[in-house]
Coordinates of N, CA and C in Angstrom, one line a residue:
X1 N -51.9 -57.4 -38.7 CA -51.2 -58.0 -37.6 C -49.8 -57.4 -37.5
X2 N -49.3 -57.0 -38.7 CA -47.8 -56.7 -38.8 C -47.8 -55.0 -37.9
X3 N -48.8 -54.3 -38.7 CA -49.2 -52.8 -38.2 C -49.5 -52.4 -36.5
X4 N -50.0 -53.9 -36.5 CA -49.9 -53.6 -35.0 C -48.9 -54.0 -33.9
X5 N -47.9 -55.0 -34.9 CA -46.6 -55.0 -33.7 C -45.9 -53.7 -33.9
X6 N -45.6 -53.3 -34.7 CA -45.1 -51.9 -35.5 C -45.5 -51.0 -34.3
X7 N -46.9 -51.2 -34.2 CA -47.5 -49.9 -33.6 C -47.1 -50.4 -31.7
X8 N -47.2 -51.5 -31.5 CA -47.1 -52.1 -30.2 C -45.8 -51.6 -29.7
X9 N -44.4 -51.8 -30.7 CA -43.1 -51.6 -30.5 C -42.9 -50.3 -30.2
X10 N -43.8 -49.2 -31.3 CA -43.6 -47.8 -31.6 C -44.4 -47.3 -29.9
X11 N -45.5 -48.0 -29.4 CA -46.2 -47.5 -28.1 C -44.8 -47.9 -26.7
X12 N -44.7 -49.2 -27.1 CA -43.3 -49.7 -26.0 C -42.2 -48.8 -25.7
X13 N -41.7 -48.4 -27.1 CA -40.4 -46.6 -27.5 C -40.8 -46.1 -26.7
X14 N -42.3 -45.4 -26.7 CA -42.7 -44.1 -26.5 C -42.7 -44.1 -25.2
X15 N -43.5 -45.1 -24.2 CA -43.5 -45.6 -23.2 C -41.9 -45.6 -22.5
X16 N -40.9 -46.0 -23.1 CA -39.4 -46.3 -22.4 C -38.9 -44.8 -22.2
X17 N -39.1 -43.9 -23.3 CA -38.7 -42.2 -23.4 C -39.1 -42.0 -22.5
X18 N -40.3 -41.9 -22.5 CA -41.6 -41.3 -21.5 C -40.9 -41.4 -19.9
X19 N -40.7 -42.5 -19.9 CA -40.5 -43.0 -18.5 C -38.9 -42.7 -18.3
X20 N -38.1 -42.8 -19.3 CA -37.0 -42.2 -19.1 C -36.9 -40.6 -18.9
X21 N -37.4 -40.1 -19.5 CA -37.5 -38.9 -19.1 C -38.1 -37.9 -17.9
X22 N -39.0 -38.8 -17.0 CA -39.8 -38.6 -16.3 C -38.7 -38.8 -15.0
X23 N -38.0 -39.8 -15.5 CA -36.7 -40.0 -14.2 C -35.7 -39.1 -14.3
X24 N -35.3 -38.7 -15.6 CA -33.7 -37.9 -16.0 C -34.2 -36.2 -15.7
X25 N -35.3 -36.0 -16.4 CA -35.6 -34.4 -16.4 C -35.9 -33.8 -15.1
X26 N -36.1 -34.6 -13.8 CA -36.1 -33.8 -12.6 C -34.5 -33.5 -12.0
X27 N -33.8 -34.7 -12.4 CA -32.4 -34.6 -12.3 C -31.5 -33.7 -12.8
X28 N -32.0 -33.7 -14.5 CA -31.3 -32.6 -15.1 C -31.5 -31.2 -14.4
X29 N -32.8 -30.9 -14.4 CA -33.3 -29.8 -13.4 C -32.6 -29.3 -12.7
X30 N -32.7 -30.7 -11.7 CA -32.0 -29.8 -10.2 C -30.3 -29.3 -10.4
X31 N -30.1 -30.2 -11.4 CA -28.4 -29.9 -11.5 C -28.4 -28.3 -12.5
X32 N -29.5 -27.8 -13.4 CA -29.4 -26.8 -13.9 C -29.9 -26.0 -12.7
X33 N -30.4 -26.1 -11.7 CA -31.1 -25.1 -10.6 C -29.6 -24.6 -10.4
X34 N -29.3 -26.1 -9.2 CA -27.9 -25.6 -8.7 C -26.5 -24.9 -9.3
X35 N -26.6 -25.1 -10.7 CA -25.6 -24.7 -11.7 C -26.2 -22.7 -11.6
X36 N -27.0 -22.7 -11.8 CA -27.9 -21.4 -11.7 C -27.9 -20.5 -10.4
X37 N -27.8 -21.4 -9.0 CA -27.7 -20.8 -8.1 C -26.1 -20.9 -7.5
X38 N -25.3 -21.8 -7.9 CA -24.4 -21.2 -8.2 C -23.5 -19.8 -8.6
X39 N -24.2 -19.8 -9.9 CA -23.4 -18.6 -10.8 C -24.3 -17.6 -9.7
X40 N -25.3 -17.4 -9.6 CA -25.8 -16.3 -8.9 C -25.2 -16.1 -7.5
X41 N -25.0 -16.9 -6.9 CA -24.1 -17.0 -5.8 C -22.8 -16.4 -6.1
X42 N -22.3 -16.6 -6.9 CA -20.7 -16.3 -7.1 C -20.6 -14.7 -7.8
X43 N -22.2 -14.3 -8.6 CA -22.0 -12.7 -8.9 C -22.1 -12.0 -8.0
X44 N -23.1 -12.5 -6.8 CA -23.5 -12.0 -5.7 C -22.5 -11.6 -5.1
X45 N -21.9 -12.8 -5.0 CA -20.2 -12.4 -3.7 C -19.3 -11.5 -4.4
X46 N -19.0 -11.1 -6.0 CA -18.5 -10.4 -6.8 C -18.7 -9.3 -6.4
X47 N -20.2 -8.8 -6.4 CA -21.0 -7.6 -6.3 C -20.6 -6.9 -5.0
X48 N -20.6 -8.0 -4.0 CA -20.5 -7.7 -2.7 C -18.8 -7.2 -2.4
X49 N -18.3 -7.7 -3.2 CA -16.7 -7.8 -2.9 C -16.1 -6.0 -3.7
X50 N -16.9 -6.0 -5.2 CA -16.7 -4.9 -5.3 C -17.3 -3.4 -4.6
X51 N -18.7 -3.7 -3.6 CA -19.3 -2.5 -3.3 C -18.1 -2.5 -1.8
X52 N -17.3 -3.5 -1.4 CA -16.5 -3.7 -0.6 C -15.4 -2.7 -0.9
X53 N -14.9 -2.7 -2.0 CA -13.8 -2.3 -2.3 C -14.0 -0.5 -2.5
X54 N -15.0 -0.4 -3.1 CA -15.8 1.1 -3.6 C -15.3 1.8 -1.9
X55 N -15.2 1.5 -0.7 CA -14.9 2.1 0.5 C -14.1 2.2 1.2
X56 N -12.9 1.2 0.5 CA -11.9 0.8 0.3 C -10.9 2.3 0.7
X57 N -9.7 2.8 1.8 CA -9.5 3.9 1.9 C -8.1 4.0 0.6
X58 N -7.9 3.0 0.4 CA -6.4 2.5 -0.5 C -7.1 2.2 -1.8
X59 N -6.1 2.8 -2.8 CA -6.6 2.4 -4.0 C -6.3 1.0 -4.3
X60 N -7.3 0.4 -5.2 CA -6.9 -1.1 -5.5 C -7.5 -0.9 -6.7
X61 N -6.3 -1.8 -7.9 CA -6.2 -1.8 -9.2 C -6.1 -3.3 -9.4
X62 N -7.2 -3.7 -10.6 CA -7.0 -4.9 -11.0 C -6.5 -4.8 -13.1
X63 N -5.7 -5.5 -12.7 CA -4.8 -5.6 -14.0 C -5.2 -7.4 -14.5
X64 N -5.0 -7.4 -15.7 CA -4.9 -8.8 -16.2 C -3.7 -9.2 -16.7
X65 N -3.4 -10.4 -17.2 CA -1.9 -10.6 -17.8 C -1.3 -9.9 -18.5
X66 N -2.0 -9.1 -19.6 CA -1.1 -8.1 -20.5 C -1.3 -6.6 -19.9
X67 N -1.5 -6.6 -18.7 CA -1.4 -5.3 -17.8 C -2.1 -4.7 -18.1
X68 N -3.5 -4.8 -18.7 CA -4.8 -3.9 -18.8 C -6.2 -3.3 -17.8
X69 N -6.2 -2.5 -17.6 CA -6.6 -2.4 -16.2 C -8.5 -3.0 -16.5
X70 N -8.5 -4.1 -15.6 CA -10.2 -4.4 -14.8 C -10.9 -4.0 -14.5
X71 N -10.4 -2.9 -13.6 CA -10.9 -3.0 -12.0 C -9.8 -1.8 -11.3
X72 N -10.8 -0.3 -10.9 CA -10.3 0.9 -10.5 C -11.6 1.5 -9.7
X73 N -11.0 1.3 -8.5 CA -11.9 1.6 -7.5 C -12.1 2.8 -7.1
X74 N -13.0 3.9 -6.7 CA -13.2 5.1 -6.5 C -11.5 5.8 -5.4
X75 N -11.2 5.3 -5.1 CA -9.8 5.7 -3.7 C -8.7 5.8 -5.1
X76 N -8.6 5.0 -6.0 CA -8.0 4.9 -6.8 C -7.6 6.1 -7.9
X77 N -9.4 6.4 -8.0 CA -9.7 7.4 -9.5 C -9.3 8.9 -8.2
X78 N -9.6 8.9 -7.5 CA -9.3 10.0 -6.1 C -7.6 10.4 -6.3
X79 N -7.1 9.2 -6.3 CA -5.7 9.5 -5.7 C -4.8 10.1 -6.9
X80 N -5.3 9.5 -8.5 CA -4.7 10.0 -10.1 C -5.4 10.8 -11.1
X81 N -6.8 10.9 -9.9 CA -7.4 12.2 -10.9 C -8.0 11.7 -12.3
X82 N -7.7 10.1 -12.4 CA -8.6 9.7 -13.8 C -9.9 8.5 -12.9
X83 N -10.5 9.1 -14.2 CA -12.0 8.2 -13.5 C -12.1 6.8 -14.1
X84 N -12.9 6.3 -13.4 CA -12.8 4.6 -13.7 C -13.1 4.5 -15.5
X85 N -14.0 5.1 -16.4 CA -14.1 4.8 -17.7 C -12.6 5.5 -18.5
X86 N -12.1 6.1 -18.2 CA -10.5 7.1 -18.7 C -9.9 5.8 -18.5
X87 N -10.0 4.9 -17.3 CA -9.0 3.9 -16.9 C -9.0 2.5 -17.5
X88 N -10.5 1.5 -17.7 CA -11.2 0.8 -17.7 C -10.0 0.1 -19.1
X89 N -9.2 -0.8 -19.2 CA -8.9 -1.5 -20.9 C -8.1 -1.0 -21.3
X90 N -7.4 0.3 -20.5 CA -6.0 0.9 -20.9 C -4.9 -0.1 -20.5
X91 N -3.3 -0.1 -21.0 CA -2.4 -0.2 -20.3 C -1.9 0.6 -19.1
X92 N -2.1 -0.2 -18.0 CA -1.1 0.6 -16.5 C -0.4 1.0 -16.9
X93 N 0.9 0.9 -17.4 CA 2.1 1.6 -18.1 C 2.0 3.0 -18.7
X94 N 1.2 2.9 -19.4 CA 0.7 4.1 -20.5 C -0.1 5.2 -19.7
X95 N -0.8 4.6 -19.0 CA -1.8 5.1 -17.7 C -1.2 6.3 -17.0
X96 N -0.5 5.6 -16.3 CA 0.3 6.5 -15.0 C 2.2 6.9 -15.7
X97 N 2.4 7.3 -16.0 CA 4.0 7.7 -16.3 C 4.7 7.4 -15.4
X98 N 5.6 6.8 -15.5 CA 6.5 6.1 -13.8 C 6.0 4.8 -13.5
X99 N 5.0 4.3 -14.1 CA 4.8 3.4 -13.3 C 5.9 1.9 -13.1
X100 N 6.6 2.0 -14.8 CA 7.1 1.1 -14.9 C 8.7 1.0 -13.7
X101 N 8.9 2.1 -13.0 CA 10.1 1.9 -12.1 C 9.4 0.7 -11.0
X102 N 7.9 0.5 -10.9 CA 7.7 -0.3 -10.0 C 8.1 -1.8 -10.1
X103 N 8.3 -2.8 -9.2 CA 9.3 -4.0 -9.4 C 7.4 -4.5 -9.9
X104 N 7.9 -5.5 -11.0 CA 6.0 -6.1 -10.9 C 6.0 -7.4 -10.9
X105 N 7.3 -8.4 -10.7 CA 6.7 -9.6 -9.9 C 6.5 -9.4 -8.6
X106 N 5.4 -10.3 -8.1 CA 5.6 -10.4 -6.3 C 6.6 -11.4 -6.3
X107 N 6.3 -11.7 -4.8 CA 7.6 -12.9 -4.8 C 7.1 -14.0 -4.5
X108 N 7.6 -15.0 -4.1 CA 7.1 -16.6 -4.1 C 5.9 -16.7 -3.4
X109 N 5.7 -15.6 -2.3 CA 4.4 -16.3 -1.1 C 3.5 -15.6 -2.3
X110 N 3.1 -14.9 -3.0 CA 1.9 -13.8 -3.7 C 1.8 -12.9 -3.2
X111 N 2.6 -12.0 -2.3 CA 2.0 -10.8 -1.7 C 3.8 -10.3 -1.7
X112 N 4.0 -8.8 -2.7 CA 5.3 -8.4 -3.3 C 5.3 -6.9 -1.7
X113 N 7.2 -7.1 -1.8 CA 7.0 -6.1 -0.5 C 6.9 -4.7 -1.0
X114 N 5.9 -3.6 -0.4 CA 5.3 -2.4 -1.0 C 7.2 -1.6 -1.8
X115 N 6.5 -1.0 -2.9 CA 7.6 -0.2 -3.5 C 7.0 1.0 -3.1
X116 N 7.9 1.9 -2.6 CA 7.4 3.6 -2.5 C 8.5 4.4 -4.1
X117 N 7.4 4.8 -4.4 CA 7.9 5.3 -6.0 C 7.6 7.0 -6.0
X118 N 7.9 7.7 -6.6 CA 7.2 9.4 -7.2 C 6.5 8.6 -8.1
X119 N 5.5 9.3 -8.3 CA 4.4 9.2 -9.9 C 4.3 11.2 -9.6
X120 N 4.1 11.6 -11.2 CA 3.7 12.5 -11.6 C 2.7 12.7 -12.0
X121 N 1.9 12.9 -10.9 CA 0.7 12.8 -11.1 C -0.4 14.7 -10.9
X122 N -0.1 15.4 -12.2 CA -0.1 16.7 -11.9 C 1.2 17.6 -10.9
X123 N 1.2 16.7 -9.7 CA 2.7 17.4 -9.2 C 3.2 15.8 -8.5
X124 N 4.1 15.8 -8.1 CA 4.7 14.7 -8.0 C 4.4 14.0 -6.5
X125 N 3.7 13.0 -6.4 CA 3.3 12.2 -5.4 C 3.9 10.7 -5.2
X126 N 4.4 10.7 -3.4 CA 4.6 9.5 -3.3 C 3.7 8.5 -3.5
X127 N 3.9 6.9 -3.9 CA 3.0 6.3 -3.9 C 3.4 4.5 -3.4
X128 N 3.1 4.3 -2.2 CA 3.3 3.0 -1.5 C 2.3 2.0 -2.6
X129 N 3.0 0.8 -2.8 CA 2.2 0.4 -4.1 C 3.0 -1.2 -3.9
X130 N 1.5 -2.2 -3.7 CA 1.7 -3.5 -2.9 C 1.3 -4.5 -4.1
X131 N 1.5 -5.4 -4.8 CA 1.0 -6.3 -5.8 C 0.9 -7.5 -4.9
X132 N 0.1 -8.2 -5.9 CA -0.6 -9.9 -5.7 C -0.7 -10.3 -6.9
X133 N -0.1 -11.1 -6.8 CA -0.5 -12.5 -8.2 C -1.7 -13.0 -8.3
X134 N -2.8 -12.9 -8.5 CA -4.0 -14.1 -7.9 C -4.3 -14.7 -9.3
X135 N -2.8 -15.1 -10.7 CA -3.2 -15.8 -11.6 C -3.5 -15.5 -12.6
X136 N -4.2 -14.9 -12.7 CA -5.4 -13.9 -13.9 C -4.3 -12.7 -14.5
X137 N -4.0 -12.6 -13.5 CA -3.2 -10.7 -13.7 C -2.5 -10.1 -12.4
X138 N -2.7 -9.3 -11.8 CA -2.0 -8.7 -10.4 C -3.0 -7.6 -10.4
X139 N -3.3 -7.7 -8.4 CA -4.1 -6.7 -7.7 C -2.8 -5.6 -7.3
X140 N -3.5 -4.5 -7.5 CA -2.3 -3.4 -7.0 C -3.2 -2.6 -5.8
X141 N -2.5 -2.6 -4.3 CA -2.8 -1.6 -3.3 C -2.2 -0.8 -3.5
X142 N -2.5 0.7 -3.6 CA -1.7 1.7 -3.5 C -2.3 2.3 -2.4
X143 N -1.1 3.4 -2.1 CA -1.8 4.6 -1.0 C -0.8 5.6 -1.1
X144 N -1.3 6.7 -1.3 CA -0.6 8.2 -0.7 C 0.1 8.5 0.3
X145 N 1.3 7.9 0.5 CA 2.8 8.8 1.2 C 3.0 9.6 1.5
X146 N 2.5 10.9 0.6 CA 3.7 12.3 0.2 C 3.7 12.4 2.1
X147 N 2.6 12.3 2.2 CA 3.0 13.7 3.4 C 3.8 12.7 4.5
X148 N 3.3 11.4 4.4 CA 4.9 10.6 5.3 C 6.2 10.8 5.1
X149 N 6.2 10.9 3.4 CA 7.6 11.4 3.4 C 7.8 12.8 3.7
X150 N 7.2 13.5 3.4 CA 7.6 14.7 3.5 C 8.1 14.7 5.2
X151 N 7.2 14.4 6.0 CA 7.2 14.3 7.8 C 8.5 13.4 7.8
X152 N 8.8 12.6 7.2 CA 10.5 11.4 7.6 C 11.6 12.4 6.7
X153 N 11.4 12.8 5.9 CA 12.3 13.9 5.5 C 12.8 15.2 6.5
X154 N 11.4 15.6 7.1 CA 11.8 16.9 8.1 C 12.3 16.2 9.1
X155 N 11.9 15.1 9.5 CA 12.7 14.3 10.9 C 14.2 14.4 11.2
X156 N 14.3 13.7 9.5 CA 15.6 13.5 9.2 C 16.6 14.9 9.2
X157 N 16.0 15.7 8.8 CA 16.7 17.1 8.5 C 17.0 17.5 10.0
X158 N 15.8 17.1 10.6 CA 16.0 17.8 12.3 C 17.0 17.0 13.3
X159 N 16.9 15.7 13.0 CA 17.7 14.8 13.5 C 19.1 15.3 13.1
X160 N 19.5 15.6 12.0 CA 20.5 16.0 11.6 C 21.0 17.6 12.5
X161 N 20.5 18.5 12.0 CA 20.8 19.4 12.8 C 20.7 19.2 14.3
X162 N 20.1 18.7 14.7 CA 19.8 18.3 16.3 C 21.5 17.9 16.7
X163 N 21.9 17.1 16.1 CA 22.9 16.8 16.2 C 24.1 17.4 16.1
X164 N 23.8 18.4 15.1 CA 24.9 19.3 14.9 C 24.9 20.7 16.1
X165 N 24.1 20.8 16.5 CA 23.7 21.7 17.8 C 23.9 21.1 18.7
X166 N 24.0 20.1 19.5 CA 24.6 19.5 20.3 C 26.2 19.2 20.6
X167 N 26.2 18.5 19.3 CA 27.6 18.4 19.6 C 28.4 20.0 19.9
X168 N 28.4 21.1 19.0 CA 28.8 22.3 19.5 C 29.0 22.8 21.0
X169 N 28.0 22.7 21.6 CA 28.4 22.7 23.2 C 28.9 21.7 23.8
X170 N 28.4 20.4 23.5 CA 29.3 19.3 24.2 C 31.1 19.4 23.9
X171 N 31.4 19.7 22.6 CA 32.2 19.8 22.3 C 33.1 21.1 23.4
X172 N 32.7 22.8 23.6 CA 33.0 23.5 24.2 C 33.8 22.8 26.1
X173 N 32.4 21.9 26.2 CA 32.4 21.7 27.6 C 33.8 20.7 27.5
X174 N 33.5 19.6 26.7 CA 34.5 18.6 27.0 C 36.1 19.1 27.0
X175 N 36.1 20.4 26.1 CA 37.4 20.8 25.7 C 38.2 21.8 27.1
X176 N 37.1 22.3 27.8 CA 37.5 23.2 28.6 C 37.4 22.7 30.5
X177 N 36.7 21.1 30.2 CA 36.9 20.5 31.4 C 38.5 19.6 31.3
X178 N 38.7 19.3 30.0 CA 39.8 18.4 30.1 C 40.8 19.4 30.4
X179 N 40.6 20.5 30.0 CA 41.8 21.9 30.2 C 42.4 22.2 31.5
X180 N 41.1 21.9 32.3 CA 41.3 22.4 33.5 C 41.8 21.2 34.4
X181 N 41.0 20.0 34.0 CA 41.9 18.8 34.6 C 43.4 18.5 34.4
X182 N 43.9 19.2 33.3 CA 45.3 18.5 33.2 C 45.9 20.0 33.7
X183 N 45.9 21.4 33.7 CA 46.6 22.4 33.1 C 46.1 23.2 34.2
X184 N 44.9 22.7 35.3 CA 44.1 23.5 36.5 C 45.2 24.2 36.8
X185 N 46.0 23.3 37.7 CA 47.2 24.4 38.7 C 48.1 25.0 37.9
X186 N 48.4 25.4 36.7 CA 49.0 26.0 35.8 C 48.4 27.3 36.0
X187 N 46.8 27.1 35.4 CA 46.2 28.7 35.0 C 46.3 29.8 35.9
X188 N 46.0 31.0 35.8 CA 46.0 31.9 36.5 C 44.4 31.6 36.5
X189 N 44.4 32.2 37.8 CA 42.3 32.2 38.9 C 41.9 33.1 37.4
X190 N 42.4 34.2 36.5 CA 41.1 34.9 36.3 C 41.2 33.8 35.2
X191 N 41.8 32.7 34.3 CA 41.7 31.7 32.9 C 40.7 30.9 33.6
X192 N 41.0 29.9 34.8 CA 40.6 28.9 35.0 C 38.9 29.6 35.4
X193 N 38.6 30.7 36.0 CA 37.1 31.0 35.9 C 36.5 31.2 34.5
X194 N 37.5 31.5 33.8 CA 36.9 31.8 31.6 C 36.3 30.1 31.5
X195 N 37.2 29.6 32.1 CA 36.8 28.3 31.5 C 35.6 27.8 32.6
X196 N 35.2 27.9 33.5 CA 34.3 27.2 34.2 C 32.7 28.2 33.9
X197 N 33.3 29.3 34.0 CA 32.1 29.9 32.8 C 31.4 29.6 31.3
X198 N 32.8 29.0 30.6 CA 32.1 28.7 29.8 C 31.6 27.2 29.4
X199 N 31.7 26.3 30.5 CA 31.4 25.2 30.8 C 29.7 25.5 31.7
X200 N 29.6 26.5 32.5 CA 28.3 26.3 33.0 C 27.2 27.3 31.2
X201 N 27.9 27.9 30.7 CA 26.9 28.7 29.5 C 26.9 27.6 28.5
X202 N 27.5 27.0 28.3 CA 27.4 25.7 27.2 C 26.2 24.9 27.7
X203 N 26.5 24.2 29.4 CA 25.6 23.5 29.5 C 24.7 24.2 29.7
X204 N 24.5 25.6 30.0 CA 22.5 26.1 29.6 C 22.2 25.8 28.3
X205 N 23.4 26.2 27.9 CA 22.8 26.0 25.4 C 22.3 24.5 25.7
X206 N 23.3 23.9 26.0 CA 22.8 22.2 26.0 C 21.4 22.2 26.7
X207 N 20.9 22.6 27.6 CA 20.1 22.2 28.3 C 18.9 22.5 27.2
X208 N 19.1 23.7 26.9 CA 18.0 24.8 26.1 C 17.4 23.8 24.7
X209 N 19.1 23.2 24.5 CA 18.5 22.4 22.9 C 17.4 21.1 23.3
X210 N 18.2 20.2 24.3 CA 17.3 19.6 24.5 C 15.6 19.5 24.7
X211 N 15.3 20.7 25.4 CA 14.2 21.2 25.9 C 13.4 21.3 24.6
X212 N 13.9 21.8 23.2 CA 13.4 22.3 22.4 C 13.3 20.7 21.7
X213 N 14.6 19.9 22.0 CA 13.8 18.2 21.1 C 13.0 17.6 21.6
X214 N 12.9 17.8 23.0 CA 11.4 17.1 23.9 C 10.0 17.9 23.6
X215 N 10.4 19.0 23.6 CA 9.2 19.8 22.7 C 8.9 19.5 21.5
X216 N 10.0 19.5 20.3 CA 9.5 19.1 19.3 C 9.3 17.7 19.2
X217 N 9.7 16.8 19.8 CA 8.8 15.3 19.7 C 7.9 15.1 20.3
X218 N 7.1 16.0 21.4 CA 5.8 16.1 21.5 C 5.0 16.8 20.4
X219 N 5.1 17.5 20.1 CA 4.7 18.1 18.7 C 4.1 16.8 17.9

């Protein structure tokens, strides 16, 4: 009698499991599906985000907190001539020479305003170079300048001269109209024509320079 409340109690357990489990394990299930589709969801969008970046025209560098590189996208390995495995768990710093002139906090919003730096990179290249905080480490945009600068450098040089060719005839003209305004009935006819000659030859030079800055800013 004893053996069979034993056994009665031991069938009742088995029966409570049973039935407990029959309610918990479709539950646990679905929350391990969803946990599962999840993570797959979230490599997926990884995957997607990096085959994104692979075409990416700007290099983008991912760094972690102690500035080791992640993440070196093909625009990247293009732009410094090292390929993503040369790159992959190095220090940035050690990486590129120069890099450390770059400022490397961003600023309060997460997005730091671009530094234009040289890097020596075989010969010396400008490099516009944008960081983000996103916590982990910092995203770096870079992109290739030189030849912007190079083009705002000749601007500048022409702007400069432009100016200095200008003023030279304006100068002539102004000098030899005020001459004539104050000093006209003084001169003798053959001075006062020196001077009205060289007020109409100046303003051809003037006209001439212009011509050549409207040409060269269509250019």
């Amino acid at each position: 009698r004893q053996l069979f409340v034993i056994l009665a109690l031991l069938g009742g357990l088995a029966l409570a499991i049973g039935i407990a489990l029959f309610l918990l394990t479709p539950r646990r299930l679905g929350d391990l599906y969803e946990a599962e589709l999840s993570s797959r969801q979230e490599a997926e969008s990884r995957a997607e985000a990096a085959r994104a970046l692979e075409h990416v025209s700007d290099g983008v560098i991912l760094t972690d907190d102690s500035g080791r590189v992640r993440f070196w996208n093909p625009a990247a390995e293009k732009l410094t001539g090292i390929d993503e495995h040369g790159a992959i768990g190095r220090e940035l710093g050690l990486l590129l020479p120069g890099w450390e002139r770059i400022p490397q906090q961003p600023d309060a919003t997460g997005l730091g305003s671009a530094a234009i730096v040289p890097l020596e990179l075989g010969h010396e290249r400008w490099l516009s170079i944008t960081s983000v905080d996103f916590g982990e480490g910092l995203v770096y945009a870079v992109r290739d300048v030189t030849e912007e600068r190079a083009l705002e450098t000749m601007r500048s040089d022409f702007v400069t001269t432009a100016s200095h060719e200008l003023r030279t005839p304006m100068t002539s003209i102004s000098g030899a109209a005020r001459t004539l305004l104050r000093h006209g009935d003084e001169l003798p006819d053959g001075r006062q024509d020196d001077f009205l000659k060289m007020i109409v030859s100046e303003s051809d030079r003037l006209s001439r320079i212009v011509d050549q800055i409207l040409l060269a800013s269509r250019i």
